[in-house]
CSV table of C-alpha atoms in Angstrom, one decimal:
chain,number,residue,atom,x,y,z
A,810,MET,CA,68.9,-48.1,-24.0
A,811,LYS,CA,68.8,-50.1,-27.1
A,812,TYR,CA,70.2,-48.6,-30.2
A,813,VAL,CA,68.3,-48.9,-33.4
A,814,ASP,CA,69.9,-48.9,-36.9
A,815,TYR,CA,68.4,-46.8,-39.7
A,816,GLU,CA,68.2,-47.3,-43.3
A,817,ARG,CA,66.5,-45.1,-45.8
A,818,PRO,CA,66.5,-46.9,-49.2
A,819,ILE,CA,65.8,-44.9,-52.4
A,820,ASN,CA,64.3,-47.6,-54.6
A,821,LEU,CA,62.0,-50.9,-54.0
A,822,LYS,CA,64.6,-53.4,-54.6
A,823,ALA,CA,67.2,-52.3,-51.9
A,824,ALA,CA,64.3,-52.1,-49.5
A,825,LEU,CA,63.4,-55.7,-50.3
A,826,GLU,CA,66.9,-56.9,-50.0
A,827,ILE,CA,66.9,-55.5,-46.5
A,828,LEU,CA,63.7,-57.3,-45.5
A,829,GLN,CA,64.9,-60.5,-47.0
A,830,ASN,CA,67.9,-60.4,-44.9
A,831,ASN,CA,66.6,-58.7,-41.7
A,832,GLY,CA,63.0,-59.1,-41.8
A,833,GLU,CA,62.5,-60.6,-38.5
A,834,THR,CA,64.3,-57.7,-36.7
A,835,THR,CA,63.2,-54.9,-39.0
A,836,LYS,CA,60.1,-52.6,-38.7
A,837,ILE,CA,59.0,-50.6,-41.5
A,838,LEU,CA,58.6,-46.8,-41.1
A,839,ALA,CA,55.7,-45.0,-43.4
A,840,GLY,CA,54.9,-42.1,-41.4
A,841,GLY,CA,56.2,-43.0,-38.2
A,842,THR,CA,53.3,-41.9,-35.9
A,843,ASP,CA,52.8,-45.1,-34.4
A,844,ILE,CA,56.0,-47.0,-34.5
A,845,LEU,CA,58.0,-44.0,-33.0
A,846,THR,CA,55.4,-43.9,-30.3
A,847,LYS,CA,55.9,-47.5,-29.5
A,848,LEU,CA,59.6,-47.3,-29.5
A,849,ARG,CA,59.6,-44.6,-27.0
A,850,ILE,CA,57.5,-46.7,-24.8
A,851,ARG,CA,59.7,-50.0,-25.4
A,852,ARG,CA,56.7,-51.7,-26.9
A,853,GLU,CA,58.6,-52.4,-30.1
A,854,LEU,CA,62.4,-53.0,-29.9
A,855,PRO,CA,63.5,-53.7,-33.4
A,856,ASP,CA,67.0,-54.0,-34.6
A,857,LEU,CA,66.4,-51.8,-37.5
A,858,LEU,CA,64.2,-49.0,-39.0
A,859,LEU,CA,63.6,-49.0,-42.6
A,860,ASP,CA,62.4,-45.5,-43.6
A,861,SER,CA,60.0,-46.2,-46.9
A,862,LYS,CA,59.5,-42.4,-47.5
A,863,GLU,CA,62.1,-42.3,-50.5
A,864,ILE,CA,60.9,-45.3,-52.5
A,865,PRO,CA,59.1,-44.0,-55.7
A,866,GLU,CA,56.6,-46.9,-56.0
A,867,LEU,CA,55.4,-46.3,-52.5
A,868,ASN,CA,54.8,-42.5,-53.0
A,869,GLU,CA,52.4,-42.9,-56.0
A,870,LEU,CA,49.0,-41.3,-56.0
A,871,SER,CA,47.1,-41.8,-59.2
A,872,TYR,CA,43.5,-42.3,-60.5
A,873,ASN,CA,42.4,-44.1,-63.5
A,874,PRO,CA,38.7,-44.0,-64.6
A,875,ASN,CA,39.0,-47.6,-65.7
A,876,SER,CA,41.2,-49.2,-63.1
A,877,GLY,CA,40.7,-47.0,-60.2
A,878,LEU,CA,42.7,-45.4,-57.5
A,879,ILE,CA,46.6,-46.3,-56.5
A,880,VAL,CA,47.6,-45.1,-53.2
A,881,GLY,CA,51.5,-45.7,-52.5
A,882,GLY,CA,52.2,-47.3,-48.9
A,883,ALA,CA,54.0,-43.9,-47.7
A,884,VAL,CA,51.5,-41.2,-49.5
A,885,PRO,CA,50.9,-39.0,-46.5
A,886,LEU,CA,47.1,-38.8,-45.6
A,887,TYR,CA,47.1,-34.8,-46.2
A,888,LYS,CA,48.0,-35.4,-50.0
A,889,LEU,CA,45.3,-38.2,-50.3
A,890,TYR,CA,42.2,-36.4,-49.0
A,891,ALA,CA,43.4,-33.2,-50.9
A,892,HIS,CA,43.6,-35.1,-54.3
A,893,ALA,CA,40.9,-33.8,-56.6
A,894,ASP,CA,40.0,-37.3,-57.7
A,895,VAL,CA,39.8,-38.5,-54.5
A,896,LYS,CA,37.5,-35.7,-53.3
A,897,LYS,CA,35.3,-36.4,-56.2
A,898,TYR,CA,35.0,-40.2,-56.3
A,899,TYR,CA,36.1,-41.6,-53.1
A,900,GLN,CA,34.3,-39.7,-50.6
A,901,ALA,CA,34.6,-42.4,-47.8
A,902,ILE,CA,38.2,-42.2,-48.0
A,903,VAL,CA,38.0,-38.5,-47.3
A,904,ASP,CA,35.6,-38.8,-44.3
A,905,SER,CA,37.9,-41.7,-42.7
A,906,THR,CA,41.3,-40.1,-43.4
A,907,LYS,CA,40.3,-36.4,-42.6
A,908,ILE,CA,39.6,-37.4,-39.0
A,909,ILE,CA,42.8,-39.4,-38.2
A,910,GLY,CA,44.8,-37.0,-35.8
A,911,GLY,CA,45.2,-33.5,-36.5
A,912,ILE,CA,46.9,-31.5,-39.3
A,913,PRO,CA,50.3,-32.3,-38.3
A,914,ILE,CA,49.7,-36.0,-37.8
A,915,GLN,CA,47.9,-36.0,-41.2
A,916,GLY,CA,51.2,-34.4,-42.8
A,917,ARG,CA,53.2,-37.7,-41.7
A,918,ALA,CA,50.7,-40.3,-41.3
A,919,THR,CA,49.9,-42.9,-44.1
A,920,LEU,CA,47.0,-45.1,-45.5
A,921,GLY,CA,49.6,-47.8,-45.7
A,922,GLY,CA,50.6,-47.3,-42.0
A,923,ASN,CA,47.1,-47.1,-41.0
A,924,LEU,CA,46.3,-50.5,-42.4
A,925,CYS,CA,49.5,-52.3,-41.3
A,926,ASN,CA,49.1,-51.0,-37.8
A,927,ALA,CA,46.1,-53.3,-37.8
A,928,ALA,CA,44.4,-51.6,-34.9
A,929,PRO,CA,40.6,-52.7,-34.4
A,930,SER,CA,39.6,-48.9,-33.9
A,931,ALA,CA,41.5,-48.0,-37.5
A,932,ASP,CA,39.3,-45.5,-39.2
A,933,ALA,CA,40.6,-46.1,-42.7
A,934,ILE,CA,40.4,-49.8,-43.0
A,935,PRO,CA,36.4,-50.1,-42.9
A,936,ALA,CA,36.4,-47.2,-45.7
A,937,LEU,CA,39.0,-49.5,-47.7
A,938,ILE,CA,36.7,-52.7,-47.1
A,939,VAL,CA,33.5,-51.5,-48.3
A,940,LEU,CA,35.3,-50.1,-51.3
A,941,GLY,CA,36.7,-53.5,-52.3
A,942,ALA,CA,40.2,-52.3,-51.9
A,943,THR,CA,43.2,-54.5,-52.1
A,944,ALA,CA,46.9,-54.4,-50.9
A,945,SER,CA,49.6,-54.7,-53.3
A,946,ILE,CA,52.5,-56.7,-51.4
A,947,HIS,CA,55.8,-57.2,-52.7
A,948,SER,CA,58.9,-59.2,-51.6
A,949,LEU,CA,62.3,-60.7,-53.3
A,950,ASN,CA,60.1,-63.7,-54.4
A,951,GLY,CA,57.3,-61.7,-56.3
A,952,SER,CA,54.0,-60.1,-55.3
A,953,ARG,CA,50.6,-60.8,-54.2
A,954,GLU,CA,47.4,-58.9,-54.0
A,955,VAL,CA,45.2,-59.4,-50.8
A,956,SER,CA,41.8,-58.3,-50.1
A,957,ILE,CA,41.8,-55.5,-47.4
A,958,SER,CA,39.0,-57.6,-45.6
A,959,GLU,CA,41.5,-60.2,-45.3
A,960,PHE,CA,44.5,-58.3,-44.1
A,961,CYS,CA,43.9,-58.0,-40.3
A,962,THR,CA,44.4,-60.9,-38.3
A,963,GLY,CA,44.2,-59.6,-35.0
A,964,PRO,CA,45.0,-56.6,-32.8
A,965,GLY,CA,48.3,-55.4,-34.4
A,966,SER,CA,48.9,-58.4,-36.6
A,967,THR,CA,48.4,-59.1,-40.2
A,968,ILE,CA,49.0,-61.5,-43.1
A,969,LEU,CA,52.2,-59.9,-44.1
A,970,LYS,CA,55.5,-62.0,-43.9
A,971,ASN,CA,58.8,-60.5,-42.8
A,972,ASN,CA,60.2,-60.1,-45.9
A,973,GLU,CA,57.2,-58.4,-47.3
A,974,ILE,CA,55.9,-54.8,-47.7
A,975,VAL,CA,52.7,-53.2,-48.7
A,976,VAL,CA,53.8,-51.0,-52.0
A,977,SER,CA,50.2,-49.8,-52.5
A,978,ILE,CA,46.6,-49.8,-51.7
A,979,ASN,CA,44.3,-50.4,-54.8
A,980,ILE,CA,40.9,-49.1,-55.0
A,981,PRO,CA,38.6,-50.0,-57.5
A,982,ALA,CA,36.9,-47.2,-60.0
A,983,PRO,CA,33.3,-46.6,-58.6
A,984,LYS,CA,30.4,-47.7,-60.2
A,985,GLN,CA,27.4,-45.6,-61.6
A,986,ASN,CA,24.9,-45.1,-59.0
A,987,SER,CA,27.2,-45.7,-56.1
A,988,GLY,CA,28.1,-44.0,-53.0
A,989,ALA,CA,30.1,-44.7,-49.8
A,990,HIS,CA,30.5,-43.0,-46.4
A,991,TYR,CA,32.5,-43.2,-43.1
A,992,MET,CA,31.6,-42.1,-39.7
A,993,ARG,CA,32.6,-42.7,-36.1
A,994,PHE,CA,31.7,-41.8,-32.6
A,995,ILE,CA,34.0,-40.3,-30.1
A,996,PRO,CA,32.9,-38.9,-26.7
A,997,ARG,CA,35.1,-35.7,-27.3
A,998,ASN,CA,37.4,-34.5,-29.8
A,999,GLU,CA,40.5,-34.8,-27.5
A,1000,MET,CA,39.9,-38.6,-27.6
A,1001,ASP,CA,41.0,-39.7,-31.4
A,1002,ILE,CA,40.2,-43.1,-31.1
A,1003,ALA,CA,36.5,-44.5,-32.3
A,1004,VAL,CA,34.1,-45.9,-29.6
A,1005,VAL,CA,32.7,-47.4,-33.0
A,1006,GLY,CA,33.2,-46.7,-36.6
A,1007,VAL,CA,31.2,-47.5,-39.5
A,1008,GLY,CA,31.9,-47.6,-43.2
A,1009,THR,CA,29.2,-48.3,-45.7
A,1010,SER,CA,28.9,-48.5,-49.6
A,1011,VAL,CA,25.9,-49.0,-51.6
A,1012,LYS,CA,25.2,-49.6,-55.4
A,1013,LEU,CA,21.4,-48.6,-56.3
A,1014,ASN,CA,19.5,-49.7,-59.6
A,1015,ASP,CA,18.8,-46.7,-62.2
A,1016,GLU,CA,15.5,-45.8,-60.5
A,1017,GLY,CA,17.4,-45.3,-57.3
A,1018,SER,CA,14.5,-47.3,-55.2
A,1019,LYS,CA,16.6,-50.6,-54.8
A,1020,PHE,CA,19.8,-51.7,-53.6
A,1021,GLU,CA,21.8,-53.9,-56.2
A,1022,ASP,CA,24.6,-54.1,-53.5
A,1023,ALA,CA,25.5,-53.0,-49.9
A,1024,GLN,CA,28.6,-53.3,-47.9
A,1025,VAL,CA,29.2,-52.5,-44.3
A,1026,SER,CA,32.5,-52.7,-42.3
A,1027,LEU,CA,32.8,-51.9,-38.4
A,1028,ALA,CA,35.6,-50.7,-36.6
A,1029,SER,CA,36.2,-51.1,-32.6
A,1030,VAL,CA,33.8,-54.0,-32.0
A,1031,ALA,CA,35.8,-57.1,-33.0
A,1032,PRO,CA,39.6,-58.2,-32.7
A,1033,THR,CA,39.9,-56.9,-36.3
A,1034,PRO,CA,38.0,-54.6,-38.5
A,1035,LEU,CA,34.6,-56.4,-39.4
A,1036,HIS,CA,33.0,-57.0,-42.6
A,1037,VAL,CA,29.3,-57.5,-42.2
A,1038,THR,CA,28.5,-59.8,-45.1
A,1039,SER,CA,25.1,-60.8,-43.5
A,1040,ILE,CA,24.0,-57.0,-44.3
A,1041,THR,CA,25.2,-57.6,-48.1
A,1042,ASP,CA,23.2,-60.6,-48.2
A,1043,TYR,CA,20.1,-59.1,-46.9
A,1044,LEU,CA,20.0,-55.9,-48.7
A,1045,SER,CA,20.7,-57.0,-52.2
A,1046,GLY,CA,17.8,-56.6,-54.3
A,1047,LYS,CA,15.8,-55.1,-51.5
A,1048,GLU,CA,13.8,-51.7,-51.7
A,1049,ILE,CA,15.2,-48.6,-50.0
A,1050,ASN,CA,13.0,-48.0,-47.1
A,1051,ASP,CA,13.3,-47.6,-43.3
A,1052,GLU,CA,12.4,-51.0,-42.4
A,1053,ASN,CA,15.4,-52.7,-44.5
A,1054,ILE,CA,17.8,-49.9,-43.2
A,1055,GLU,CA,16.6,-50.5,-39.7
A,1056,LYS,CA,17.2,-54.6,-40.3
A,1057,ALA,CA,20.7,-53.5,-41.6
A,1058,GLY,CA,21.3,-51.7,-38.3
A,1059,GLU,CA,20.2,-54.7,-36.4
A,1060,LEU,CA,22.2,-57.0,-38.4
A,1061,ALA,CA,25.4,-55.0,-37.7
A,1062,LYS,CA,24.6,-55.2,-34.2
A,1063,ASP,CA,24.3,-59.0,-34.0
A,1064,ALA,CA,27.5,-59.3,-36.0
A,1065,SER,CA,29.6,-57.0,-33.7
A,1066,LYS,CA,31.8,-58.6,-30.9
A,1067,PRO,CA,32.7,-55.6,-28.7
A,1068,ILE,CA,34.4,-55.8,-25.2
A,1069,SER,CA,33.8,-53.0,-22.6
A,1070,ASP,CA,36.7,-50.6,-21.8
A,1071,MET,CA,37.4,-47.1,-20.7
A,1072,ARG,CA,36.0,-45.8,-23.8
A,1073,GLY,CA,32.5,-47.6,-23.6
A,1074,THR,CA,30.8,-50.6,-22.6
A,1075,ALA,CA,29.9,-53.7,-24.7
A,1076,GLU,CA,26.5,-53.0,-24.8
A,1077,TYR,CA,26.8,-49.1,-25.5
A,1078,ARG,CA,28.9,-50.2,-28.6
A,1079,GLN,CA,26.2,-52.6,-29.8
A,1080,HIS,CA,23.8,-49.7,-29.6
A,1081,LEU,CA,26.0,-47.6,-31.5
A,1082,CYS,CA,26.5,-50.5,-34.2
A,1083,THR,CA,22.8,-50.0,-35.0
A,1084,VAL,CA,22.4,-46.2,-35.1
A,1085,LEU,CA,25.6,-45.5,-36.9
A,1086,THR,CA,25.0,-48.2,-39.6
A,1087,LYS,CA,21.6,-46.9,-40.4
A,1088,ARG,CA,23.0,-42.9,-40.5
A,1089,SER,CA,25.9,-44.1,-42.8
A,1090,LEU,CA,23.9,-46.0,-45.0
A,1091,LYS,CA,21.5,-43.2,-45.5
A,1092,GLN,CA,24.5,-41.1,-46.4
A,1093,SER,CA,25.9,-43.6,-49.0
A,1094,ILE,CA,22.3,-43.7,-50.4
A,1095,GLU,CA,22.4,-40.1,-50.9
A,1096,ARG,CA,25.6,-39.7,-52.3
A,1097,ALA,CA,24.7,-42.4,-54.9
A,1098,LYS,CA,21.8,-40.4,-55.9
A,1099,GLU,CA,23.9,-37.5,-56.6
A,1100,ASN,CA,26.2,-39.5,-58.7
């Protein structure tokens, strides 16, 4: 059996010093819902676990109508989706985080952990992508902001360096006449992994008749969560009608690169891309009109 050392720093500087000196053999624990499972089955064998739960900067959860939402990397999901401003202004975040596991999991799991786990099927990442979110990444050498759409590089891999930590996820304030939505398909409630997930966001003109902007991101159909920019290019400036929404669904299907596995065939996943994209876009449009 391999013994693993455990550190629980109470400030960011101490955590960054640990990562600077031992980053190659350290794993960061935010909620622990993924890393502890991987330890049990020996998929991960670090020398050190760095528990980030006591770092103040990683526990910030605040909203400013000008700058938007800051979600610390260690904020548990239940605090996020229960926050009054999140429920009011970031409904797609509520959609995507409230379905991750059950209530016990949501008491530990974090948005930062869901992001850094970098699963192609991650529910939260498509919602973050369509909302234009960024990750605030820190090391002893400084900090950088990275678009969530560029964060994941492959299944389980990200742009993070060994000496870096995601301090927060930053989501811009919603614009007027905008709405966003996330939905997924699973064959039964006991299987908590999306066969396909779709996040959408739209911004409408003042009359509510045209798309000024539209964003779509897909889960479980590529090695990383997929930002379908062809839909943005197509829908921008277009009339809101069934024909254009139908075309967006086809573009989602065309952009997908699914595999066949025990949860569904590639062909079935492509069909779901079309269906769920259309449904989610319609939900985003309704929310935009309400806003």
